[in-house]
Coordinates of C-alpha atoms in Angstrom, one line a residue:
M1492 CA 21.8 -10.9 123.3
E1493 CA 22.3 -13.8 125.4
G1494 CA 25.6 -15.9 126.4
H1495 CA 26.4 -19.2 125.6
P1496 CA 24.8 -21.4 128.0
P1497 CA 27.3 -23.0 130.6
I1498 CA 28.9 -26.1 129.6
Q1499 CA 27.2 -28.7 131.7
L1500 CA 29.7 -31.2 133.3
P1501 CA 28.8 -34.4 134.9
P1502 CA 30.0 -35.2 138.5
G1503 CA 33.7 -35.2 138.6
S1504 CA 36.7 -33.1 139.5
F1505 CA 39.1 -30.6 137.9
K1506 CA 43.2 -32.1 138.5
F1507 CA 46.4 -30.2 138.0
G1508 CA 49.6 -31.5 136.8
C1509 CA 52.8 -30.8 135.0
A1510 CA 53.6 -30.9 130.9
G1511 CA 56.0 -29.0 129.0
A1512 CA 59.4 -30.8 129.6
A1513 CA 57.6 -34.2 129.9
V1514 CA 55.4 -33.8 126.8
L1515 CA 57.8 -32.9 124.4
L1516 CA 60.5 -35.7 125.6
A1517 CA 57.7 -38.0 124.9
R1518 CA 57.3 -37.1 121.7
I1519 CA 60.5 -36.7 120.7
C1520 CA 61.4 -40.1 122.1
R1521 CA 58.2 -41.4 119.8
E1522 CA 60.0 -40.0 116.6
L1523 CA 63.4 -41.9 117.6
R1524 CA 61.2 -45.1 117.7
I1525 CA 62.7 -45.6 121.0
Q1526 CA 59.6 -47.5 122.1
Q1527 CA 59.3 -49.8 119.3
L1528 CA 63.1 -50.7 119.0
V1529 CA 63.4 -51.8 122.4
N1530 CA 60.2 -53.7 122.1
A1531 CA 61.3 -55.5 118.9
M1532 CA 64.9 -56.4 120.5
V1533 CA 63.4 -57.5 123.8
K1534 CA 61.5 -60.6 124.3
Y1535 CA 58.5 -60.1 126.8
D1536 CA 55.1 -61.8 127.1
V1537 CA 52.4 -59.2 125.7
K1538 CA 49.8 -60.5 127.8
Q1539 CA 51.6 -60.6 131.3
C1540 CA 53.2 -57.4 131.2
K1541 CA 50.8 -54.1 132.0
V1542 CA 53.2 -52.2 130.2
S1543 CA 56.0 -52.9 127.6
P1544 CA 59.6 -52.5 128.5
G1545 CA 60.0 -49.9 125.4
T1546 CA 57.0 -47.5 127.2
L1547 CA 59.2 -48.0 130.3
V1548 CA 62.3 -47.1 129.1
V1549 CA 61.1 -44.1 127.5
A1550 CA 59.3 -43.5 131.1
M1551 CA 62.7 -43.7 132.7
I1552 CA 63.9 -41.1 129.8
I1553 CA 61.5 -38.6 130.8
N1554 CA 62.3 -38.9 134.3
L1555 CA 66.0 -38.9 134.1
L1556 CA 66.1 -35.6 132.1
V1557 CA 63.1 -33.5 133.8
D1558 CA 63.4 -34.8 137.5
R1559 CA 66.2 -37.8 138.5
K1560 CA 64.1 -39.9 140.7
P1561 CA 65.4 -43.3 142.0
L1562 CA 63.6 -46.6 140.5
Y1563 CA 60.9 -46.5 143.9
Q1564 CA 60.2 -43.0 143.1
V1565 CA 59.1 -43.2 139.4
M1566 CA 56.2 -43.9 139.8
S1567 CA 55.5 -40.6 142.5
F1568 CA 56.8 -38.7 139.7
Y1569 CA 54.2 -39.5 137.1
Q1570 CA 51.3 -38.8 139.7
N1571 CA 51.2 -34.8 138.5
Y1572 CA 51.2 -35.9 134.8
D1573 CA 48.4 -37.1 132.2
L1574 CA 49.6 -40.2 130.9
A1575 CA 47.8 -39.7 127.8
T1576 CA 49.8 -36.7 126.7
L1577 CA 52.9 -39.5 126.9
F1578 CA 52.3 -42.5 126.2
T1579 CA 50.5 -44.6 123.3
E1580 CA 49.8 -47.3 125.4
R1581 CA 47.0 -47.2 128.5
F1582 CA 47.8 -48.0 132.0
D1583 CA 47.4 -46.7 135.2
V1584 CA 50.4 -44.9 137.2
S1585 CA 50.9 -48.0 139.4
A1586 CA 52.2 -49.9 136.8
L1587 CA 55.3 -47.6 136.7
N1588 CA 56.6 -49.0 140.1
D1589 CA 59.8 -49.9 140.8
D1590 CA 59.3 -54.0 140.8
A1591 CA 58.0 -53.3 136.7
L1592 CA 61.4 -50.9 136.1
G1593 CA 63.6 -53.5 137.6
R1594 CA 62.5 -56.2 135.5
M1595 CA 62.5 -54.2 132.4
L1596 CA 66.5 -53.5 133.4
D1597 CA 66.7 -57.3 133.9
R1598 CA 65.1 -57.8 130.1
L1599 CA 67.9 -55.0 128.9
T1600 CA 71.0 -57.1 130.2
E1601 CA 69.4 -60.0 127.1
I1602 CA 70.0 -58.0 124.3
D1603 CA 72.9 -55.9 122.7
R1604 CA 72.2 -52.5 124.2
C1605 CA 75.2 -51.1 122.1
Q1606 CA 73.4 -51.8 118.7
L1607 CA 70.2 -50.4 120.4
V1608 CA 72.1 -46.9 121.2
Q1609 CA 73.6 -47.4 117.7
S1610 CA 69.9 -48.1 116.4
V1611 CA 68.3 -44.8 118.3
A1612 CA 71.1 -43.1 117.1
L1613 CA 70.7 -43.8 113.3
C1614 CA 67.3 -43.1 113.3
A1615 CA 68.3 -39.7 114.9
L1616 CA 70.4 -38.3 112.3
R1617 CA 67.7 -39.8 109.1
V1618 CA 64.9 -37.3 110.9
G1619 CA 67.1 -34.8 112.0
E1620 CA 69.0 -34.9 108.4
M1621 CA 72.0 -34.7 110.4
E1622 CA 75.5 -35.6 108.2
V1623 CA 78.4 -37.1 110.0
R1624 CA 81.6 -35.4 108.7
S1625 CA 83.3 -36.4 112.0
V1626 CA 83.4 -38.0 115.4
H1627 CA 84.9 -37.1 118.9
A1628 CA 85.5 -40.3 121.3
D1629 CA 86.4 -39.6 124.9
T1630 CA 85.4 -41.6 128.4
T1631 CA 84.5 -41.0 131.5
S1632 CA 83.8 -42.8 135.0
I1633 CA 80.8 -42.3 137.1
T1634 CA 80.8 -43.0 141.0
V1635 CA 78.5 -45.0 143.0
Q1636 CA 77.7 -45.1 146.5
G1637 CA 77.5 -48.4 148.4
E1638 CA 79.5 -51.4 148.6
Y1639 CA 79.8 -54.1 144.9
N1640 CA 82.0 -57.2 145.1
S1641 CA 84.8 -56.8 142.4
I1642 CA 85.0 -59.3 139.7
Q1643 CA 87.5 -60.9 138.3
H1644 CA 86.8 -61.8 134.7
D1645 CA 88.0 -64.8 133.1
P1646 CA 89.7 -63.5 129.7
S1647 CA 88.3 -66.1 127.4
A1648 CA 84.4 -65.6 128.5
N1649 CA 82.4 -64.3 126.1
S1650 CA 81.9 -60.1 126.8
E1651 CA 78.4 -60.9 127.0
E1652 CA 78.3 -63.1 129.7
K1653 CA 80.5 -61.0 131.5
T1654 CA 78.9 -58.9 134.4
L1655 CA 79.6 -55.3 135.0
N1656 CA 82.4 -55.1 137.3
I1657 CA 81.4 -51.7 139.5
T1658 CA 85.2 -51.4 141.7
Q1659 CA 87.9 -48.8 142.0
G1660 CA 90.1 -47.0 139.3
Y1661 CA 91.4 -43.7 137.7
S1662 CA 88.9 -41.7 139.0
K1663 CA 87.9 -38.6 136.8
Q1664 CA 85.7 -37.0 139.5
H1665 CA 88.4 -37.0 141.7
R1666 CA 86.7 -39.6 144.3
P1667 CA 88.9 -42.6 144.4
D1668 CA 87.7 -43.4 147.5
L1669 CA 84.4 -44.4 145.6
K1670 CA 83.7 -47.4 143.1
Q1671 CA 82.9 -47.0 140.1
F1672 CA 81.5 -47.7 136.7
G1673 CA 83.3 -46.4 133.2
C1674 CA 81.5 -44.7 129.8
G1675 CA 82.6 -44.6 126.6
L1676 CA 80.9 -42.0 124.0
I1677 CA 81.4 -41.1 120.2
V1678 CA 79.3 -38.1 119.4
S1679 CA 78.9 -36.5 115.8
Q1680 CA 80.4 -33.1 114.9
D1681 CA 77.2 -31.7 116.2
G1682 CA 77.5 -33.3 119.8
M1683 CA 74.7 -36.1 118.7
P1684 CA 75.8 -39.6 120.5
V1685 CA 76.2 -42.1 117.6
F1686 CA 77.8 -45.0 120.2
G1687 CA 78.4 -46.0 123.5
D1688 CA 79.0 -48.6 126.0
I1689 CA 79.3 -49.2 129.7
R1690 CA 82.4 -50.5 131.0
D1691 CA 84.1 -51.6 134.2
G1692 CA 85.0 -49.3 136.9
N1693 CA 88.9 -50.1 136.5
F1694 CA 88.7 -50.0 132.5
N1695 CA 91.7 -48.4 130.3
D1696 CA 91.3 -45.7 127.9
K1697 CA 93.7 -47.1 125.4
I1698 CA 92.3 -50.5 125.4
W1699 CA 89.0 -49.0 124.8
N1700 CA 90.0 -47.2 121.9
N1701 CA 91.3 -50.0 120.4
E1702 CA 88.1 -52.5 121.0
T1703 CA 86.1 -49.3 119.6
L1704 CA 88.0 -48.9 116.5
T1705 CA 87.4 -52.5 115.7
A1706 CA 83.6 -52.5 117.0
M1707 CA 82.8 -49.6 115.2
E1708 CA 83.3 -51.7 111.5
Q1709 CA 80.0 -53.5 112.4
S1710 CA 78.0 -49.8 112.9
F1711 CA 76.7 -47.8 110.5
L1712 CA 79.7 -45.2 110.1
D1713 CA 82.7 -46.0 107.9
L1714 CA 86.2 -44.6 109.8
R1715 CA 87.7 -44.8 106.3
R1716 CA 85.5 -41.8 105.1
V1717 CA 84.3 -40.6 108.6
V1718 CA 87.2 -38.9 110.6
Y1719 CA 87.9 -40.4 114.0
V1720 CA 88.8 -37.7 116.9
A1721 CA 90.1 -38.7 120.2
D1722 CA 92.5 -37.2 123.0
S1723 CA 96.1 -38.7 123.5
A1724 CA 94.8 -41.8 125.0
L1725 CA 94.3 -42.8 121.3
M1726 CA 97.8 -42.7 120.7
T1727 CA 99.5 -45.9 121.4
K1728 CA 101.6 -48.1 118.7
N1729 CA 99.0 -50.7 118.7
N1730 CA 96.5 -48.2 118.0
L1731 CA 98.3 -46.7 115.5
Q1732 CA 98.8 -49.9 113.7
L1733 CA 95.3 -50.9 113.9
M1734 CA 94.6 -47.7 111.9
A1735 CA 96.7 -48.0 109.6
E1736 CA 95.5 -51.8 109.0
K1737 CA 91.7 -50.2 108.8
K1738 CA 92.6 -46.9 106.8
V1739 CA 90.8 -45.0 109.5
R1740 CA 91.0 -41.2 109.3
F1741 CA 91.9 -39.4 112.6
I1742 CA 93.1 -36.7 114.8
S1743 CA 94.5 -36.8 117.8
R1744 CA 97.3 -35.3 120.2
L1745 CA 100.4 -37.1 120.3
P1746 CA 101.9 -37.4 124.0
N1747 CA 105.0 -36.9 125.3
T1748 CA 106.0 -40.2 125.5
F1749 CA 106.6 -40.0 121.9
A1750 CA 110.2 -39.1 120.9
A1751 CA 108.6 -37.3 118.2
V1752 CA 107.2 -34.6 120.3
A1753 CA 110.3 -33.2 121.1
Q1754 CA 111.7 -33.6 117.5
A1755 CA 108.5 -31.8 116.4
K1756 CA 109.1 -28.7 118.9
A1757 CA 112.9 -29.0 118.2
K1758 CA 111.8 -27.8 114.5
A1759 CA 109.1 -25.9 115.1
F1760 CA 111.2 -23.4 117.5
A1761 CA 114.2 -23.5 115.1
K1762 CA 115.0 -20.0 114.2
K1763 CA 114.5 -21.0 110.6
S1764 CA 110.8 -22.1 111.2
K1765 CA 108.0 -20.8 109.7
W1766 CA 104.5 -20.3 111.8
K1767 CA 101.2 -19.8 110.8
Y1768 CA 99.3 -17.5 112.7
V1769 CA 95.6 -18.7 113.3
G1770 CA 94.2 -16.5 115.8
P1771 CA 91.1 -16.9 117.9
L1772 CA 88.6 -20.1 116.6
V1773 CA 85.6 -18.8 118.6
G1774 CA 84.3 -15.2 118.8
R1775 CA 84.7 -14.5 122.8
K1776 CA 86.7 -11.6 123.3
D1777 CA 88.6 -14.2 125.9
A1778 CA 89.2 -16.9 123.2
A1779 CA 92.8 -18.3 122.8
L1780 CA 95.1 -17.3 120.0
Y1781 CA 96.6 -20.1 118.1
Q1782 CA 99.6 -20.5 115.9
I1783 CA 100.9 -23.7 114.0
S1784 CA 104.0 -24.8 112.6
S1785 CA 103.3 -27.9 110.2
T1786 CA 106.0 -30.9 109.5
S1787 CA 106.1 -34.6 108.6
Q1788 CA 107.9 -37.1 110.4
E1789 CA 107.9 -41.3 110.4
I1790 CA 107.0 -42.9 113.7
D1791 CA 107.0 -46.8 113.3
G1792 CA 107.9 -46.7 109.4
K1793 CA 104.8 -44.6 108.6
T1794 CA 104.8 -41.0 108.0
Y1795 CA 102.4 -39.0 109.9
R1796 CA 101.5 -34.9 109.6
L1797 CA 102.6 -33.5 113.1
L1798 CA 101.2 -29.9 113.9
V1799 CA 103.2 -28.0 116.8
V1800 CA 100.4 -25.9 118.1
Q1801 CA 100.8 -23.0 120.1
S1802 CA 98.0 -21.5 122.4
S1803 CA 97.9 -18.5 124.5
A1804 CA 95.6 -20.3 126.7
H1805 CA 98.3 -22.3 127.9
D1806 CA 100.8 -19.2 128.7
S1807 CA 99.3 -18.2 132.2
R1808 CA 99.4 -22.0 133.6
A1809 CA 103.2 -22.5 131.8
A1810 CA 104.0 -19.5 133.8
K1811 CA 102.9 -20.8 137.2
R1812 CA 104.7 -24.1 136.3
W1813 CA 108.0 -22.3 135.5
E1814 CA 107.7 -20.9 139.2
R1815 CA 107.5 -23.9 140.2
L1816 CA 109.7 -25.9 138.5
V1817 CA 112.6 -23.1 138.8
A1818 CA 112.1 -23.0 142.9
Q1819 CA 112.0 -27.1 142.8
E1820 CA 115.5 -27.3 140.6
E1821 CA 117.0 -24.1 142.6
K1822 CA 116.3 -26.0 146.0
A1823 CA 117.8 -29.2 144.7
I1824 CA 121.2 -27.8 143.1
S1825 CA 121.3 -25.8 146.3
A1826 CA 121.7 -28.8 148.6
A1827 CA 123.9 -30.9 146.0
I1828 CA 126.5 -28.0 145.6
Q1829 CA 126.3 -27.6 149.6
E1830 CA 127.1 -30.8 149.5
L1831 CA 130.0 -31.2 147.0
R1832 CA 131.2 -27.6 149.1
T1833 CA 132.0 -29.2 151.8
K1834 CA 134.0 -32.4 150.1
K1835 CA 138.0 -32.3 150.7
F1836 CA 140.2 -34.1 147.5
A1837 CA 143.8 -35.3 147.8
C1838 CA 144.8 -33.9 144.2
Q1839 CA 143.9 -31.7 141.9
P1840 CA 142.4 -34.3 139.2
D1841 CA 140.3 -36.0 141.7
A1842 CA 138.8 -32.4 142.3
E1843 CA 138.3 -31.3 138.7
T1844 CA 136.6 -35.1 137.9
A1845 CA 134.3 -34.6 140.8
L1846 CA 133.4 -30.9 139.3
A1847 CA 133.6 -31.9 135.6
E1848 CA 130.7 -35.0 136.8
F1849 CA 128.6 -32.0 138.7
L1850 CA 128.4 -30.1 135.7
V1851 CA 127.0 -32.9 133.8
T1852 CA 124.3 -34.3 136.1
H1853 CA 123.4 -30.4 137.0
G1854 CA 124.2 -28.5 134.3
T1855 CA 121.5 -29.4 131.7
G1856 CA 118.4 -27.7 133.7
L1857 CA 117.3 -24.5 133.5
H1858 CA 119.9 -22.7 135.8
T1859 CA 123.4 -22.4 134.6
V1860 CA 126.1 -23.8 137.2
T1861 CA 129.7 -22.7 137.2
G1862 CA 132.6 -24.0 139.5
V1863 CA 136.6 -24.0 139.6
V1864 CA 139.1 -25.9 141.9
T1865 CA 140.6 -24.3 144.6
P1866 CA 143.4 -25.4 146.4
S1867 CA 143.4 -25.1 150.4
I1868 CA 147.1 -25.0 151.6
K1869 CA 147.1 -26.3 155.7
V1870 CA 150.7 -26.0 157.5
K1871 CA 151.1 -29.2 159.5
R1872 CA 152.7 -27.8 162.9
P1873 CA 153.8 -30.1 165.8
R1874 CA 152.7 -29.3 169.2
G1875 CA 154.5 -27.1 171.6
R1876 CA 156.4 -23.6 171.0
P1877 CA 157.0 -23.2 167.6
R1878 CA 161.3 -23.0 167.2
K1879 CA 162.4 -19.6 166.0
N1880 CA 162.8 -19.9 161.8
A1881 CA 161.2 -23.3 161.7
V1882 CA 160.0 -24.4 158.3
Y1883 CA 156.9 -26.6 158.7
P1884 CA 155.6 -29.3 156.1
T1885 CA 152.4 -28.5 154.5
E1886 CA 149.6 -30.2 153.2
T1887 CA 147.4 -29.5 150.5
D1888 CA 143.7 -30.1 149.5
Y1889 CA 141.5 -29.3 147.0
Q1890 CA 137.9 -28.1 146.8
V1891 CA 135.2 -27.2 144.6
D1892 CA 133.6 -24.0 144.6
L1893 CA 130.2 -23.9 143.0
E1894 CA 128.2 -20.8 142.0
L1895 CA 124.4 -21.1 141.1
H1896 CA 123.0 -18.6 138.2
A1897 CA 119.3 -18.0 138.0
P1898 CA 117.9 -18.8 134.1
T1899 CA 118.5 -16.3 131.6
E1900 CA 115.3 -14.2 130.3
E1901 CA 116.0 -15.8 126.9
V1902 CA 116.2 -19.8 128.4
K1903 CA 112.8 -18.8 130.3
Q1904 CA 111.1 -17.5 126.8
A1905 CA 112.2 -20.6 125.1
W1906 CA 110.5 -22.6 127.6
L1907 CA 107.3 -21.0 128.0
K1908 CA 107.1 -21.4 124.6
R1909 CA 107.5 -25.1 124.4
E1910 CA 105.8 -25.4 127.5
S1911 CA 102.5 -23.8 126.0
S1912 CA 102.5 -25.7 123.0
F1913 CA 101.3 -29.6 122.1
V1914 CA 101.3 -31.6 118.9
M1915 CA 98.7 -32.9 117.3
I1916 CA 99.1 -36.0 114.7
T1917 CA 96.7 -36.9 111.9
N1918 CA 96.7 -39.2 108.5
L1919 CA 94.6 -36.6 106.7
P1920 CA 95.8 -35.5 103.6
E1921 CA 96.7 -31.3 103.3
D1922 CA 94.8 -31.2 100.1
Q1923 CA 91.8 -32.1 101.6
W1924 CA 91.9 -30.9 105.6
S1925 CA 94.1 -27.3 105.8
D1926 CA 96.1 -27.0 109.4
I1927 CA 93.2 -24.8 110.6
A1928 CA 91.0 -27.1 109.6
V1929 CA 92.7 -30.1 111.7
L1930 CA 93.2 -28.0 114.8
S1931 CA 89.5 -26.4 114.3
E1932 CA 88.1 -30.2 114.5
Y1933 CA 90.2 -31.1 117.5
K1934 CA 89.2 -28.1 119.5
N1935 CA 85.4 -29.8 119.0
Q1936 CA 86.3 -32.4 121.5
H1937 CA 84.3 -30.1 123.9
K1938 CA 81.4 -31.7 121.7
V1939 CA 81.7 -34.9 123.5
E1940 CA 83.0 -33.6 126.9
R1941 CA 79.8 -31.4 127.0
N1942 CA 77.8 -34.7 126.8
F1943 CA 79.6 -35.9 130.1
Y1944 CA 78.7 -32.5 131.6
M1945 CA 74.7 -33.7 130.9
L1946 CA 75.7 -37.0 132.1
K1947 CA 77.2 -36.2 135.6
H1948 CA 74.7 -33.2 136.0
P1949 CA 73.1 -34.0 139.7
I1950 CA 69.8 -34.4 137.3
I1951 CA 70.7 -37.4 136.1
S1952 CA 73.6 -38.7 138.2
D1953 CA 72.7 -37.7 141.9
G1954 CA 72.7 -41.5 143.2
I1955 CA 72.3 -44.3 141.7
F1956 CA 70.2 -46.6 143.5
L1957 CA 70.5 -49.7 142.3
K1958 CA 72.6 -52.9 143.9
N1959 CA 72.4 -55.6 141.0
P1960 CA 75.4 -54.7 138.6
S1961 CA 73.7 -55.9 135.7
R1962 CA 70.8 -53.3 136.4
V1963 CA 73.4 -50.5 137.0
E1964 CA 75.2 -51.8 133.5
S1965 CA 71.4 -51.5 131.6
F1966 CA 70.4 -47.9 133.7
G1967 CA 74.1 -47.3 132.2
Y1968 CA 72.9 -47.4 128.3
I1969 CA 69.4 -45.5 129.3
T1970 CA 71.5 -42.7 130.7
I1971 CA 72.8 -42.7 127.3
L1972 CA 70.1 -43.1 125.5
A1973 CA 69.1 -40.0 127.4
L1974 CA 71.6 -38.1 126.4
L1975 CA 70.8 -39.0 122.9
V1976 CA 67.1 -37.3 123.2
A1977 CA 68.7 -34.3 124.8
A1978 CA 71.5 -33.7 122.2
F1979 CA 68.4 -34.2 119.3
L1980 CA 66.7 -31.4 121.3
Q1981 CA 69.0 -29.1 121.3
H1982 CA 70.2 -29.7 118.0
R1983 CA 66.4 -29.2 116.4
V1984 CA 66.0 -26.0 118.6
R1985 CA 69.5 -24.8 117.6
T1986 CA 69.2 -25.6 113.7
N1987 CA 65.5 -23.7 113.7
L1988 CA 66.7 -20.9 115.5
A1989 CA 69.4 -20.3 113.4
K1990 CA 66.7 -19.6 110.8
E1991 CA 65.7 -17.0 112.7
D1992 CA 66.9 -13.1 112.9
R1993 CA 66.8 -12.9 116.9
P1994 CA 68.0 -14.9 120.0
L1995 CA 65.9 -16.7 122.5
R1996 CA 64.6 -15.2 125.5
L1997 CA 65.6 -17.6 128.5
A1998 CA 63.5 -16.2 131.3
L1999 CA 64.9 -18.5 134.3
Q2000 CA 68.0 -17.6 133.5
Q2001 CA 67.4 -13.7 132.3
R2002 CA 69.1 -13.8 129.3
T2003 CA 68.8 -14.1 125.6
T2004 CA 70.9 -16.7 123.4
D2005 CA 71.2 -18.3 119.9
K2006 CA 72.5 -21.9 121.5
P2007 CA 70.5 -22.7 124.1
T2008 CA 71.7 -26.0 125.9
S2009 CA 68.9 -29.0 126.4
V2010 CA 69.0 -28.3 130.2
A2011 CA 67.7 -24.9 129.7
I2012 CA 65.4 -25.5 126.9
L2013 CA 63.6 -28.3 129.3
K2014 CA 64.0 -26.0 132.6
E2015 CA 62.3 -23.4 130.4
L2016 CA 59.4 -25.9 129.3
N2017 CA 59.0 -27.2 133.2
D2018 CA 56.9 -24.7 134.3
V2019 CA 54.4 -25.4 132.2
S2020 CA 51.1 -26.9 133.6
I2021 CA 47.6 -28.0 132.5
W2022 CA 44.3 -29.0 134.1
H2023 CA 42.0 -31.5 133.3
F2024 CA 38.8 -32.8 134.3
V2025 CA 38.1 -36.4 135.7
T2026 CA 35.0 -38.0 136.1
P2027 CA 34.6 -40.6 139.3
E2028 CA 35.6 -43.6 137.1
G2029 CA 38.8 -41.9 135.8
H2030 CA 38.0 -40.4 132.4
I2031 CA 39.6 -37.6 131.5
L2032 CA 37.4 -35.6 129.5
L2033 CA 38.6 -31.8 129.0
R2034 CA 41.7 -30.6 128.7
G2035 CA 43.2 -27.4 128.9
F2036 CA 46.0 -24.9 130.0
N2037 CA 46.4 -23.6 134.0
G2038 CA 47.1 -20.1 132.6
D2039 CA 48.3 -18.6 129.3
L2040 CA 51.8 -19.5 127.8
S2041 CA 54.3 -16.9 127.3
L2042 CA 55.0 -15.7 123.3
E2043 CA 58.8 -17.2 124.0
T2044 CA 57.5 -20.4 125.8
V2045 CA 55.0 -21.0 122.7
R2046 CA 58.2 -20.0 120.8
L2047 CA 60.6 -22.6 122.2
I2048 CA 58.0 -25.3 121.8
N2049 CA 57.8 -24.4 118.0
L2050 CA 61.5 -24.0 117.6
A2051 CA 61.4 -27.7 118.9
G2052 CA 59.0 -29.1 115.9
Y2053 CA 55.9 -29.1 118.0
D2054 CA 52.5 -27.2 118.6
P2055 CA 52.0 -26.3 122.2
E2056 CA 48.9 -28.1 121.9
I2057 CA 50.6 -31.8 122.6
C2058 CA 50.5 -30.6 126.2
I2059 CA 46.8 -31.2 126.2
K2060 CA 46.5 -33.8 123.6
P2061 CA 46.8 -37.5 123.8
I2062 CA 49.9 -38.9 122.2
D2063 CA 48.0 -40.9 119.6
T2064 CA 46.3 -38.2 118.3

């Protein structure tokens, strides 16, 4: 039997390139309508621009999540890709030059970029059929290399006209020597970013929470129904008053600056108080164990639920703090005792007064100090040989004899219990939110922190090669959009994986998991490569996979909601 005749190809050549992660991200960006939303908000001349601003934003998002490059290297990043599988617009790779990307960043400064983030987030929630029950808010700082001139803003100036002030501030990356800018982020209980903004390098967490609570009134979220969860930076008297006025439902941690913390702990650790054993909140073997003692207390005329939470995870850290504190206190009190011992008093009442004052000053710590007043009689003898049976006058001095006692075991255990606990505050009704539900929701604060981990991952933050602060700010908002895309991908894969009865095998990490991260997903797909046949005129006639895809790679693409054929088909087909 004769075989099929060979395919007759016109003159041309085969080229090999990348696909996988970039193609999948391009499809998700299209689902989230990022290109359309940007183009609808940005003013640009269609005839003058070879590539629309929306497409350039998508190009930067893909580059950020796959292989972070500075603007002047983005074009070289796309040299190995078939652009037809990534973008609906048709253009040569040279159109992705740094000048075009820089002009796009400039155009973004003219629009409400917070609104852009929220629009994409709303689209993601609808497409992913995600319900928002609670949101978690937090801030971080992002350091930059290079010199930036500090800016003094006019408080009366319009916020939209202000230039980002890249300057020194409290560094959450522990690099006070570098200048920085801030980033605020709010995510849903599933870790999906729903709000984000870029701030000056010396921004204040407490002010950010206050301004964000006001800004959220213009968003698609109703904080009278959605629970606002944040760390102790939320807890100021101004913020409490604002949330009361706006009827914001919230969960937070009450800082020690509030007298209510000590009062709540005193009630909780009283002998007759009742503790509710919670146990672990996650399934890990080394998971922390929790206990809760609930009470209510009035703060500035309003009554709140306070939850004193004792965590075994804090025990080891509290024990180390105990050792340091005991050593420091012993050193300080011992020096004070030695100083008082050397003093002499002319009368007993003066010595007793000095002892009483010392015990008041140093007797309230962990150590116990006891002391007595002892007389010291000195005979006043004249010079020369003493006469027989002579009686000489005496002089009596009084000294304070002190003794320092180590803390008792009872004092130690009581201190460790107090220090291994923290106080939570909420205005949620107990019949709708149990103590355990409140604690569990607060512990989900790691969802926003994980987004910051992604934001600071070398793939994204490895050098921001921009000298113009306004471009840095626009770049910051694009990174927030990139986080949103990555979170959407992660949520979809995990949701579909939960419907199956077997975990996903990650070949690169040589492990299985039922909760793969977006970073792990993109790494697994990064090695997918394709070939395409190109005519001398630059037309692509054929496309195909460069080797067989593994079953798990095919499965991973399916879990993301697509068929592997997306890697070798133009995006508009």
